[in-house]
Tab-separated table of C-alpha atoms in Angstrom:
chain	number	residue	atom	x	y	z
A	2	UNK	CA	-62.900	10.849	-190.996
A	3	UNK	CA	-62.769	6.863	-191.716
A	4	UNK	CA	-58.589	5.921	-191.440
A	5	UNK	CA	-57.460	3.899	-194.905
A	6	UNK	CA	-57.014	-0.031	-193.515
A	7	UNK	CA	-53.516	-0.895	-194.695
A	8	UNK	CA	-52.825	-3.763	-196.781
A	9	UNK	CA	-50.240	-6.561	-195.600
A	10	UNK	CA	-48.069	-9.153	-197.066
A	11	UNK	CA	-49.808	-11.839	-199.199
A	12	UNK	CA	-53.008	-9.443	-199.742
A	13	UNK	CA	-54.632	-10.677	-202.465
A	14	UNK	CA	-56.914	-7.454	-204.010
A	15	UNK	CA	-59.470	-6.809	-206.895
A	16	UNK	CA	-58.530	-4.038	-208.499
A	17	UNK	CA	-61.083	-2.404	-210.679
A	18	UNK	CA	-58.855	-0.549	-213.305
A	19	UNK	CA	-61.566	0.224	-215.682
A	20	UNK	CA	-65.367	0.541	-214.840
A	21	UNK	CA	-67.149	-3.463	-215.142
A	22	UNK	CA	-63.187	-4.678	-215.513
A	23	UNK	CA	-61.792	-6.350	-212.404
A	24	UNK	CA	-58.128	-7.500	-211.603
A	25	UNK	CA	-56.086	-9.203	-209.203
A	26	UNK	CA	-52.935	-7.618	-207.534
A	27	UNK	CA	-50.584	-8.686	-204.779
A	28	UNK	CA	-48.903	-7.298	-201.621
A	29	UNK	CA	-45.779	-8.675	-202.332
A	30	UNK	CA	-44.775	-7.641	-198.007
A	31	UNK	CA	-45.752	-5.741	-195.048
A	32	UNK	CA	-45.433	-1.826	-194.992
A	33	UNK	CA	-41.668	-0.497	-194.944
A	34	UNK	CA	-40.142	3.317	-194.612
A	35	UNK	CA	-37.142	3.871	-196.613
A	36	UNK	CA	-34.968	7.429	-196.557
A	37	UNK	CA	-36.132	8.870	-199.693
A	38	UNK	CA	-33.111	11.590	-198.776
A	39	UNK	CA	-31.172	12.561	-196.164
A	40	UNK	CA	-33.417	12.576	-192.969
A	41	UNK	CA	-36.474	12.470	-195.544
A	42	UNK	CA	-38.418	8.892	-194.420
A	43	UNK	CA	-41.492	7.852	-196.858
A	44	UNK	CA	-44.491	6.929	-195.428
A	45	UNK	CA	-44.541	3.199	-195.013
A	46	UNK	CA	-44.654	1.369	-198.566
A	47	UNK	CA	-45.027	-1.907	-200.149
A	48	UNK	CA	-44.445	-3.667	-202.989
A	49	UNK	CA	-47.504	-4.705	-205.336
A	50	UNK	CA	-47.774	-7.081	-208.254
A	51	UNK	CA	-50.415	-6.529	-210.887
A	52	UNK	CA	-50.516	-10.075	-213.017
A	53	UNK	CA	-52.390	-9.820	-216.213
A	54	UNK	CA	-55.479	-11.410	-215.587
A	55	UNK	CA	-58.673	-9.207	-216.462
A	56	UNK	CA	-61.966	-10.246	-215.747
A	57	UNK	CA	-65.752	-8.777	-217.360
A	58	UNK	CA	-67.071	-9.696	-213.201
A	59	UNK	CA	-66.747	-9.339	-209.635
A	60	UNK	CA	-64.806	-12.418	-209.163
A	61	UNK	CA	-63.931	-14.074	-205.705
A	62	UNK	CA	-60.970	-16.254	-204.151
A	63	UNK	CA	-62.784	-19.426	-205.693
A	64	UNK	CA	-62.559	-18.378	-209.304
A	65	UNK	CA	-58.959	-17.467	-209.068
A	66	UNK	CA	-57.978	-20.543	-206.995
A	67	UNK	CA	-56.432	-22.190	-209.881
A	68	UNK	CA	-54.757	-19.834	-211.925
A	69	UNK	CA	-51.198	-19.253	-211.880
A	70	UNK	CA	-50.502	-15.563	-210.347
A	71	UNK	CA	-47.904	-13.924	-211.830
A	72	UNK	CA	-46.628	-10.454	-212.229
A	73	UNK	CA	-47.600	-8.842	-215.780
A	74	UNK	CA	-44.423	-7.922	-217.896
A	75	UNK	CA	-46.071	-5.025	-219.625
A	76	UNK	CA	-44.352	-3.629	-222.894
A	77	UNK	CA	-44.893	0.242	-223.534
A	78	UNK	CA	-44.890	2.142	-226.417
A	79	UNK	CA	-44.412	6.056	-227.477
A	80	UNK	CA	-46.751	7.232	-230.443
A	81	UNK	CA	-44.533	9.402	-232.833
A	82	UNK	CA	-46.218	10.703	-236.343
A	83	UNK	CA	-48.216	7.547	-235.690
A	84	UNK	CA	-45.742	5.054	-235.674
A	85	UNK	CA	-45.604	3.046	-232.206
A	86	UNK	CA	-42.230	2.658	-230.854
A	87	UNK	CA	-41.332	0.644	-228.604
A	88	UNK	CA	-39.876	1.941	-224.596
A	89	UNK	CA	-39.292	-1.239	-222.357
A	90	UNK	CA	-40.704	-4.134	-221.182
A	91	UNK	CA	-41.772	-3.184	-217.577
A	92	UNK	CA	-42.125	-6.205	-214.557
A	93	UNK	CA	-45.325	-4.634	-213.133
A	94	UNK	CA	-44.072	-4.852	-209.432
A	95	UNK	CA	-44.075	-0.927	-208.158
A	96	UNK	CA	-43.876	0.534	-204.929
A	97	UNK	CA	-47.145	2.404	-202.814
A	98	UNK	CA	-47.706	3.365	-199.589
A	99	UNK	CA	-49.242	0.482	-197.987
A	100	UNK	CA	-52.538	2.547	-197.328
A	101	UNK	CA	-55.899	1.328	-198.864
A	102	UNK	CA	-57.132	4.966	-200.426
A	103	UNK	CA	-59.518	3.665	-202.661
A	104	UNK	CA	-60.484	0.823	-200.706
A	105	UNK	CA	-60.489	-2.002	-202.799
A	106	UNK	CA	-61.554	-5.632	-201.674
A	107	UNK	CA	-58.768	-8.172	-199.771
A	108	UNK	CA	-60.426	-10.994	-201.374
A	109	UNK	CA	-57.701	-13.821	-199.821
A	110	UNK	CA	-54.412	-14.319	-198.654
A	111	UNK	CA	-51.403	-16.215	-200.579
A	112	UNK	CA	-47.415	-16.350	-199.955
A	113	UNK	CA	-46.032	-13.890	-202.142
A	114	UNK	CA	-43.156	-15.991	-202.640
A	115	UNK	CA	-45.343	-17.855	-204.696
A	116	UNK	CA	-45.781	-14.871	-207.117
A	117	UNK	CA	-42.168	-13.466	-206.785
A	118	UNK	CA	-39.292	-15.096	-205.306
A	119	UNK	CA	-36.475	-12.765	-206.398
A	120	UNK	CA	-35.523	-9.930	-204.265
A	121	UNK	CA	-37.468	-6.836	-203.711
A	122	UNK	CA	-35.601	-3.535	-203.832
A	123	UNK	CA	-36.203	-0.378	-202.935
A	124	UNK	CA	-34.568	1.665	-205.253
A	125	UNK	CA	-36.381	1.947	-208.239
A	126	UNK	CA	-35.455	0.336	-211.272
A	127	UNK	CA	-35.980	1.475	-215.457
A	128	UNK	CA	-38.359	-1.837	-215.605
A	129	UNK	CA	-39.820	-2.560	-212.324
A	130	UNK	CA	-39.751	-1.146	-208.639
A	131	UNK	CA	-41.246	2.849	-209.469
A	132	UNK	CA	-42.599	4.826	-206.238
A	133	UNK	CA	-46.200	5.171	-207.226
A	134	UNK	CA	-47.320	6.800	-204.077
A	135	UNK	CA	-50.894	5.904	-203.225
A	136	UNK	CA	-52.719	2.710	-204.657
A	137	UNK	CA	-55.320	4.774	-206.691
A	138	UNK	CA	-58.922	3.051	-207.710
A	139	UNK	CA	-57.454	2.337	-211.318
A	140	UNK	CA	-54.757	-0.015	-209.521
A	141	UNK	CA	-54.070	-2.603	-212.249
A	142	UNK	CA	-54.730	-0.473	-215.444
A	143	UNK	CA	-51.713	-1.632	-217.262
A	144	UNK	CA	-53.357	-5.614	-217.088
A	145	UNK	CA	-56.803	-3.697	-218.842
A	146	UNK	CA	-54.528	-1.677	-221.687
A	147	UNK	CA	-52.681	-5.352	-221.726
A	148	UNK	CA	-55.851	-7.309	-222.103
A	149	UNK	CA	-57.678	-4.625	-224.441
A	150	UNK	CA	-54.152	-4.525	-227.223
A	151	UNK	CA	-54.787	-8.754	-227.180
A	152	UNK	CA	-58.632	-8.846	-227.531
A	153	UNK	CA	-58.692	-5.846	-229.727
């Protein structure tokens, strides 16, 4: 049985949210256990940014050299009788264990500082900061629905 590597701080990954649809995430720092409840510790967990940039190729650290990474803000909707309404603008920063499941490609390294300077917390929030266990191989898929609702 192969172990998951782990990501670290500054990871830069392709995600691969939809099949031929690649995008770039960030491990905002190094693995972390928190007390979920009272003598209840997680495994150890991260933060990860998923910025909105989609791409139709398997792109690598020079093609993304010069774009300016930055989380997605994602806005989400509700369908009711067919009229959209809107939920809440979401900061697509979320917490997962720092394991690499579906092992997707470290492509780089950058200061996450660079992508989000603010505080990280641990408790999650209504718009950013929800325990999402395990990166899964559709890490990023709010960036796709994002890109697909503006080239739609």
């Amino acid at each position: 049985m192969e172990i998951p590597k782990i990501f670290s701080k500054g990871d830069i990954i392709r995600t691969n949210p939809k099949e031929g649809f690649y995008g770039i995430a960030i491990v905002l720092d190094d693995g972390r256990k928190i007390e979920l409840q009272p003598n209840i510790i997680s495994k150890p967990l991260c933060h990860i940014a998923i910025t909105p940039y989609i791409f139709d190729y398997e792109f690598d650290i020079e093609a993304i050299r010069d774009l300016k990474l930055e989380p997605l803000i994602f806005t989400q909707y509700q369908i009711v009788n067919g009229e959209k309404l809107f939920l809440r603008n979401k900061l697509c920063i979320d917490i997962y264990t720092n394991k690499n499941k579906p092992k997707l490609p470290v492509i780089g390294k950058i200061d996450p500082k660079l992508i989000y300077a603010e505080e990280l917390q641990w408790k999650p929030q209504f718009d950013k900061f929800c325990l999402s266990g395990d990166p899964s191989s559709s890490l990023g898929r709010e960036a796709y629905i994002n890109w697909q609702r503006n080239n739609s």
